[in-house]
Coordinates of C-alpha atoms in Angstrom, one line a residue:
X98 CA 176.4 147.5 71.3
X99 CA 174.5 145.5 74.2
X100 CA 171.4 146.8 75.0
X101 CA 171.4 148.4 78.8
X102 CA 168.8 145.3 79.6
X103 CA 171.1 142.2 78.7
X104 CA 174.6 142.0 80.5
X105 CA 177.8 141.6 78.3
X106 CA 179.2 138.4 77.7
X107 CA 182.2 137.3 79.4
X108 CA 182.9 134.4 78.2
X109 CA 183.0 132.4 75.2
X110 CA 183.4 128.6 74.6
X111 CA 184.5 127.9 71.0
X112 CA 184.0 124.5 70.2
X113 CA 186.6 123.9 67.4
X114 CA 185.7 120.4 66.5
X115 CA 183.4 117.5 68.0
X116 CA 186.3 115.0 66.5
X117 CA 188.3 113.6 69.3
X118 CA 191.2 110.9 69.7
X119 CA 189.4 109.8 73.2
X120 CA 186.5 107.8 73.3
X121 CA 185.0 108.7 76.8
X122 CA 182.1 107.5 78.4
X123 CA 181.2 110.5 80.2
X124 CA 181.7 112.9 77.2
X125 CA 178.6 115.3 77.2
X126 CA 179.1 115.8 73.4
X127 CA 175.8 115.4 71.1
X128 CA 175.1 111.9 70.3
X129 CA 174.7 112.6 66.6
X130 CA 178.1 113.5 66.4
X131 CA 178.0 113.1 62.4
X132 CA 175.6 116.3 62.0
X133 CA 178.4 118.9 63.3
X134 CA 181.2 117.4 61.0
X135 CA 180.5 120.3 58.5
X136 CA 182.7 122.8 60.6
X137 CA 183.4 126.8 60.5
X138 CA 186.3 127.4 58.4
X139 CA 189.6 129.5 59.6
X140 CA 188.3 132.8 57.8
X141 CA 184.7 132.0 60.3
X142 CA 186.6 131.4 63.4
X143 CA 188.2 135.0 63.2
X144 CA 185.4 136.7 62.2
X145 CA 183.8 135.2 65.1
X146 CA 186.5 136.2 67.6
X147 CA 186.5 140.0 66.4
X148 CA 182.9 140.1 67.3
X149 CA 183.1 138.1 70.4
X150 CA 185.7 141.0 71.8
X151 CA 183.2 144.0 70.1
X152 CA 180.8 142.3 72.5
X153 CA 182.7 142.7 75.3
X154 CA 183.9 139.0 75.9
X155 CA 187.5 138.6 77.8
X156 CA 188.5 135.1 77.4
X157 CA 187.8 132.8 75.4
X158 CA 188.0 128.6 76.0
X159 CA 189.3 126.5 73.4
X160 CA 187.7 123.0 73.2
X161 CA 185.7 120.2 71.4
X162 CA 185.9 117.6 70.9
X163 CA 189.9 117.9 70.5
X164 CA 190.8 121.6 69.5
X165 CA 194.2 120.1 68.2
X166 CA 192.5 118.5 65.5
X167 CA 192.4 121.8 63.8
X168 CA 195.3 122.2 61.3
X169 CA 194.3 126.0 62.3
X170 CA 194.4 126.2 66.0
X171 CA 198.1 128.4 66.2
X172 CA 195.7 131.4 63.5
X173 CA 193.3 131.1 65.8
X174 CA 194.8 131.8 69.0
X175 CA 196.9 134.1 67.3
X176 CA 193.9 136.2 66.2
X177 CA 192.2 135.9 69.7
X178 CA 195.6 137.4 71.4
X179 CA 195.7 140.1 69.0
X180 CA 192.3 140.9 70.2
X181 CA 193.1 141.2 73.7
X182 CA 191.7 137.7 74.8
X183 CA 193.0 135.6 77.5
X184 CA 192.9 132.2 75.6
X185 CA 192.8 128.5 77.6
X186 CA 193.0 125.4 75.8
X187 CA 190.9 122.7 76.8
X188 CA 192.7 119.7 75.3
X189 CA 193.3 115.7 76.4
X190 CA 197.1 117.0 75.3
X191 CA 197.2 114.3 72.7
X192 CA 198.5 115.8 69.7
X193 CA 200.3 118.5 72.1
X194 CA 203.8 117.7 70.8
X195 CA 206.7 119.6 71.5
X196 CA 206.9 121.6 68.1
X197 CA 202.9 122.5 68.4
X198 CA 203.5 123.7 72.2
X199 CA 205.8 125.9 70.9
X200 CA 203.8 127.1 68.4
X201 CA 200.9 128.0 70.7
X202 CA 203.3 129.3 72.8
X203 CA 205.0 132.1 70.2
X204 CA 200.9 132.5 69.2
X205 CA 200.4 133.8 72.4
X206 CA 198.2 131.1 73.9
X207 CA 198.1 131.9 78.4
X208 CA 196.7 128.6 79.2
X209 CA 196.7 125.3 79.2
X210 CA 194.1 122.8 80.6
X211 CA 195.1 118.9 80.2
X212 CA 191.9 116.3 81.2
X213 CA 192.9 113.4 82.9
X214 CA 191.3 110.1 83.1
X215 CA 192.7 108.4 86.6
X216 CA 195.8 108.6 87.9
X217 CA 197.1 105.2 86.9
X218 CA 197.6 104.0 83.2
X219 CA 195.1 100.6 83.2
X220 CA 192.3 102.8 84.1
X221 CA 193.1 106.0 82.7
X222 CA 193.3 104.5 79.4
X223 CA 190.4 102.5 79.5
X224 CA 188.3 105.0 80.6
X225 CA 189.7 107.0 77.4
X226 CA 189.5 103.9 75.2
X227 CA 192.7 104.3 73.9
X228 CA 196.8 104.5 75.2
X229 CA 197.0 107.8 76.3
X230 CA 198.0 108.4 79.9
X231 CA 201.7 108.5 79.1
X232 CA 201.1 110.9 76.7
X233 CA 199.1 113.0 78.8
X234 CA 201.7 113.1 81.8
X235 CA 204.2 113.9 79.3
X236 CA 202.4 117.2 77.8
X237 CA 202.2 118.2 81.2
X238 CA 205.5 118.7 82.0
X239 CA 205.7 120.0 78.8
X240 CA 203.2 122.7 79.3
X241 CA 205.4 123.5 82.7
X242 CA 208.6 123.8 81.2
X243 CA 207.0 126.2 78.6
X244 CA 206.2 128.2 81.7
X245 CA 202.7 128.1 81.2
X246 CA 199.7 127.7 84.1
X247 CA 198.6 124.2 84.3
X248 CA 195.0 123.1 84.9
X249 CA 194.6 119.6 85.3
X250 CA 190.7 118.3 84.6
X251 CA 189.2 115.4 86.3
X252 CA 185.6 114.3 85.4
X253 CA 184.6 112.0 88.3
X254 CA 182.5 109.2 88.4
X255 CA 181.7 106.0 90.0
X256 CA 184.8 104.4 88.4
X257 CA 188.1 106.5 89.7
X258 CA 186.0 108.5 92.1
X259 CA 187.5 106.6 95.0
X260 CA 191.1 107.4 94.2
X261 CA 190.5 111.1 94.2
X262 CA 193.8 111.3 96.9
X263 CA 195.8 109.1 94.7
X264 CA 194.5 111.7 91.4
X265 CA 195.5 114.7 93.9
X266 CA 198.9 113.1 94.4
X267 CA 199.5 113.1 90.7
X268 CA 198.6 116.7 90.3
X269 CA 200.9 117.8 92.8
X270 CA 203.6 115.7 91.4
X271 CA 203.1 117.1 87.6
X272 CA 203.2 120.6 89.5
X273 CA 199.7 121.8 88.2
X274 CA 198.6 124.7 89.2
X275 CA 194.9 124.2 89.7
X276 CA 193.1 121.3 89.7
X277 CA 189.5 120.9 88.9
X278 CA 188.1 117.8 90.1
X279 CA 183.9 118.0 88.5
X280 CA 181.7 115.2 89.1
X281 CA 179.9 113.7 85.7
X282 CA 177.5 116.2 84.3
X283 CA 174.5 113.6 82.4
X284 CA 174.0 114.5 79.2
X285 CA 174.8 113.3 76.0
X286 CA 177.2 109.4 76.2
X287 CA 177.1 110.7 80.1
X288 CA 173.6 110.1 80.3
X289 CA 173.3 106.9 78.3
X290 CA 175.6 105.4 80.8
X291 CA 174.5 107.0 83.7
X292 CA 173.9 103.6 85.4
X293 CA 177.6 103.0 85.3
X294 CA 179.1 106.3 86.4
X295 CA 176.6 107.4 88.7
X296 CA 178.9 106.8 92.1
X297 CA 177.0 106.0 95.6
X298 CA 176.5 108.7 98.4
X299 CA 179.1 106.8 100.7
X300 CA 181.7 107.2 97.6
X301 CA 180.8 110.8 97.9
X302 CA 181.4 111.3 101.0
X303 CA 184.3 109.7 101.5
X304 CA 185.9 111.7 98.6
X305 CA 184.5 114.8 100.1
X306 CA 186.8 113.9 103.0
X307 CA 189.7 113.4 101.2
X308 CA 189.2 116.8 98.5
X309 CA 188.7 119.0 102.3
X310 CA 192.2 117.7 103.8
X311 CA 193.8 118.3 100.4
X312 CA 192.3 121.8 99.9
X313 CA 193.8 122.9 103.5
X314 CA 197.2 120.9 103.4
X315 CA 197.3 122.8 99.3
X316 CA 196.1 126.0 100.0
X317 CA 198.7 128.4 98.4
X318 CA 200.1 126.4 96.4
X319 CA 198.0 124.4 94.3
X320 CA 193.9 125.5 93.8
X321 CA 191.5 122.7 94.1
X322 CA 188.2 123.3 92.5
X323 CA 185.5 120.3 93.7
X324 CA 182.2 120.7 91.7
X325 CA 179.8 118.1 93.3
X326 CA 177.2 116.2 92.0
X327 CA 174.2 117.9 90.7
X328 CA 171.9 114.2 91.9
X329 CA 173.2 114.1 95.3
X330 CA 172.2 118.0 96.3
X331 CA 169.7 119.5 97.7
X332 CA 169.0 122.5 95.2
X333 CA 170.3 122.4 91.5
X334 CA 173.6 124.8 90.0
X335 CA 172.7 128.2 88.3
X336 CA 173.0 127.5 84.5
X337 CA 176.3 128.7 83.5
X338 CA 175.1 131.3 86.0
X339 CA 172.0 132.1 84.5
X340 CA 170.9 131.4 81.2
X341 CA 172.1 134.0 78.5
X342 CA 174.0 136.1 81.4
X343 CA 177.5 136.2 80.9
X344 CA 178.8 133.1 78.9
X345 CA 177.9 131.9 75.2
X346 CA 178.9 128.5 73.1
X347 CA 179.7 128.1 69.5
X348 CA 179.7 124.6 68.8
X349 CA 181.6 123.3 65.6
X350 CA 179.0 124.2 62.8
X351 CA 178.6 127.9 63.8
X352 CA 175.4 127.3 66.3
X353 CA 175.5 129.6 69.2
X354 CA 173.9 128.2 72.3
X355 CA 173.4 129.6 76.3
X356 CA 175.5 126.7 77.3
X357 CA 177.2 123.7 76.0
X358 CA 174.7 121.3 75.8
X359 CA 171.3 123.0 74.3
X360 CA 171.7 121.2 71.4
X361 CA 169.5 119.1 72.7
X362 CA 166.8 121.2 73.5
X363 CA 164.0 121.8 71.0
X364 CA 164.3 125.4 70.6
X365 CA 164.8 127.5 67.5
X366 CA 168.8 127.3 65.9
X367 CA 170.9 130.6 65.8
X368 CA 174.1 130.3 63.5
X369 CA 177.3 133.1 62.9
X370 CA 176.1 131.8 59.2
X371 CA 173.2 133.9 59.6
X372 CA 173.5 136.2 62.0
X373 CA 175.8 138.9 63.9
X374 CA 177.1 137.3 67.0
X375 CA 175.8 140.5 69.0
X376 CA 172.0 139.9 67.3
X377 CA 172.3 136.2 68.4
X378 CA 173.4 137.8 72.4
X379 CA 170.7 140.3 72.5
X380 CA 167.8 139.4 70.5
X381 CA 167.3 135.6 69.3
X382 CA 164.9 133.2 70.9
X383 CA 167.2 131.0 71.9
X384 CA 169.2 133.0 74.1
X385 CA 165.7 135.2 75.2
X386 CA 163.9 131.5 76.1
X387 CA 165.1 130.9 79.2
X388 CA 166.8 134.6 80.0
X389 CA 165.4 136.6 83.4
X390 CA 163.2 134.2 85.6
X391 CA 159.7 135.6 84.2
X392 CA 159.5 132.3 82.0
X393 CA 159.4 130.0 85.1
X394 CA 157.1 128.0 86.8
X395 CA 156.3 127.1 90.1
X396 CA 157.4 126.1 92.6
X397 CA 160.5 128.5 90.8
X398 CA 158.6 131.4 90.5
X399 CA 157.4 131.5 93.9
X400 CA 161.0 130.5 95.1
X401 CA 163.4 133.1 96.6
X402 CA 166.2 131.0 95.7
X403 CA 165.0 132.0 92.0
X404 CA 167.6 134.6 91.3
X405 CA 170.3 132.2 92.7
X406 CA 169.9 128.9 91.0
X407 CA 167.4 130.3 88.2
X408 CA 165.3 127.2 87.9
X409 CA 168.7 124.8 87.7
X410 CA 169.5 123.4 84.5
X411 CA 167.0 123.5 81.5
X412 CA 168.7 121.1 79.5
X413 CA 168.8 118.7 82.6
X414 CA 165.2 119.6 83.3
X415 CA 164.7 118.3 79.4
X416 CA 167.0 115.0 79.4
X417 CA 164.8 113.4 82.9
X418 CA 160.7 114.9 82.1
X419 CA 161.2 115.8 78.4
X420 CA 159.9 119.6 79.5
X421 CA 163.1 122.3 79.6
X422 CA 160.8 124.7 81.5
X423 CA 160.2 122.1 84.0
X424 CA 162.1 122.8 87.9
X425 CA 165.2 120.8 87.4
X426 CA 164.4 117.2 89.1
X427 CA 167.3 117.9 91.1
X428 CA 166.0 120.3 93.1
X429 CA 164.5 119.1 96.9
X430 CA 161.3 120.9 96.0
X431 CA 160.8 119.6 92.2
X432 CA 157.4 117.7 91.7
X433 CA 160.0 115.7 89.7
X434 CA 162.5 115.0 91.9
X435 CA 161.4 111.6 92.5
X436 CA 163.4 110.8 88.8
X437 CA 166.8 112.0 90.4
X438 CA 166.3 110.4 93.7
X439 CA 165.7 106.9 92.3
X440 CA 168.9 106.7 90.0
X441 CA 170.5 107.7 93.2
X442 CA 169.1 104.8 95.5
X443 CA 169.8 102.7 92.2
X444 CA 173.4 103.8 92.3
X445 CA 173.5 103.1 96.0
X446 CA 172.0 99.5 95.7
X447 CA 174.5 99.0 92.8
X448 CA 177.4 99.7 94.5
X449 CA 178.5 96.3 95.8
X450 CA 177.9 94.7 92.1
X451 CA 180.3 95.1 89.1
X452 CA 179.4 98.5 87.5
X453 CA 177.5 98.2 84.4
X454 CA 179.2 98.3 80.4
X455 CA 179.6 101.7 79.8
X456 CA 179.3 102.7 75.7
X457 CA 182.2 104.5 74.5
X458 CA 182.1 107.7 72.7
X459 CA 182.6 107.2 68.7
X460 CA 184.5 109.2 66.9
X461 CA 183.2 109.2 63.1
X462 CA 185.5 110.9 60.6
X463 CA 185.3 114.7 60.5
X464 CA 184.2 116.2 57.4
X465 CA 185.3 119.9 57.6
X466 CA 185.4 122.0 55.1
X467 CA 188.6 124.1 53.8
X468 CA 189.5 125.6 56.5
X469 CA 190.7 128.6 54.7
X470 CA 187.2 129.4 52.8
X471 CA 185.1 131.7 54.1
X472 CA 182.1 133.1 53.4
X473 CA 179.9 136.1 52.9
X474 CA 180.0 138.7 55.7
X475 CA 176.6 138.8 57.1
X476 CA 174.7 141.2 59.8
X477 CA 171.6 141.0 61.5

């Protein structure tokens, strides 16, 4: 049980795999991508799920990576709606054929969520570094004829940002439900090509324009979710809503994190190899590091915003001063913000020349083990 101190999860983001048919520059994915190839087997996965749901978690998020890569993925799901969980899939839909929808589909999957590069093939697929786009519009009128909810995912950048109406067309033509259009989050291959995503502030603000118009002229019939840019704001996001509050991450090799990307943080590992996934919750460093707000500094600690934003993002605050206890640089009042505010005036002064050569993604071979091994229960 959850001590009275530490709320219950509410979420969980199961990272299936890091493998991945795409090869996108913005992906946030580690840059080691070898080290998570030695991945939770099928008999870990369920374990996992039954003590996600003891811990009080609702729905659970399928991703990667590509989830579809798992031979496994139909078990899985099937296990998580026996348990009670609302289940999304986070997919780029390749690999979404019509035999595996209907699989998911009799597995009791609720939820499908399709990313999509542009909202015109040249650029869609090279943005994804590979044909895909056709694909992708196909699985989505897939996924409606199966009758399920469709989210369509949009990771903006400097590149299709200016065609966010024509991308807004598309959804409403596919007949998505929901559409969430997030500006680049820089980490991971995001980061290392951050000079040729990050878009200028008069591209923001003419796609703010256009997202408003949509948003009123859509409103009860298709949702539009706009997450803006954490470098153009004046105060940072909440992590996840706080770190350690209400969501958790297990990434491919069975290492729970606070969020997505705290792999990259230097903080002590805690794996469902080792350890009960409600001792990881309530009781490991890495989850109590960052949990509360007595661990930050000022001008945080002195800030009444701190129970709002809690300090921004640590592992953002680690990428741009190599400190994760450090004010997120995004913040207005950060003595770092100087960092965030020159890559903006750099983007800015960039805009009228060709963007920069963005590194693709890899995608080395994954090296899972059999997925229907287990291994020894374990408790903390």
């Amino acid at each position: 049980m959850a001590s009275a101190a530490v709320d219950r999860p509410f979420g969980l983001l199961a990272e299936l795999t890091y493998g991945c048919p795409l090869h996108c520059p913005y992906c946030s994915n580690p840059l080691d991508l070898a080290a998570y190839a030695d991945e939770l087997t099928t008999a870990e996965w369920l374990r996992v799920l039954a003590e996600a749901r003891a811990l009080g978690v609702l729905q659970l998020h399928l991703s990667g990576g590509e989830p579809l890569l798992r031979r496994d993925l139909t078990e899985i799901v099937r296990s998580a709606s026996e348990l009670g969980l609302y289940t999304n899939l986070i997919t780029s839909a390749l690999g979404l054929t019509p035999r595996r929808a209907g699989q998911l589909r009799a597995a009791g999957l609720d939820h499908v969520q399709i990313s999509v590069q542009a909202d015109e093939p040249a650029l869609s697929d090279r943005l994804a570094g590979t044909p895909s786009f056709a694909r992708k519009l196909a699985a989505a009128r897939l996924v409606k004829e199966l009758g399920w909810p469709l989210t369509l995912n949009v990771v903006l950048h400097r590149h299709n940002v200016d065609r966010v109406g024509r991308v807004l067309a598309l959804a409403e033509e596919l007949g998505a439900d929901r559409i969430e259009l997030a500006h680049t989050q820089y980490y991971g291959w995001a980061l290392r090509n951050r000079a040729g995503l990050l878009p200028s502030r008069a591209q923001l603000e003419s796609a703010e324009a256009v997202v408003r118009a949509a948003r009123a002229r859509l409103e009860g019939r298709m949702e539009v979710i706009y997450v803006l840019p954490d470098y153009h704001g004046r105060y940072p996001k909440p992590c996840m809503g706080g770190w350690g509050r209400r969501q958790l991450t297990v990434i491919p090799n069975g290492e729970v994190l606070p969020c997505p990307t705290a792999h990259t943080l230097p903080l002590p590992r805690a794996s469902v190899r080792e350890h009960s996934l409600a001792w990881i919750w309530e009781c490991s460093p890495v989850f109590q590091r960052f949990r509360g707000t007595d661990w930050m500094p000022d001008p945080c600690r002195s800030c009444p915003r701190r129970e709002v934003d809690f300090g921004g993002c640590r592992c953002q605050a680690f990428a741009l001063t190599g400190d994760a206890a450090r004010t997120d640089p995004v913040c207005h009042l950060s003595p770092d913000h100087g960092i965030v505010a020159a890559a903006v005036q750099a983007a800015d002064e960039a805009a009228q020349s060709p963007a920069a050569v963005l590194t693709p993604r890899p995608n080395p071979s994954r090296r899972a083990r059999p997925q229907s091994s287990g291994r020894a229960a374990h408790r903390a």
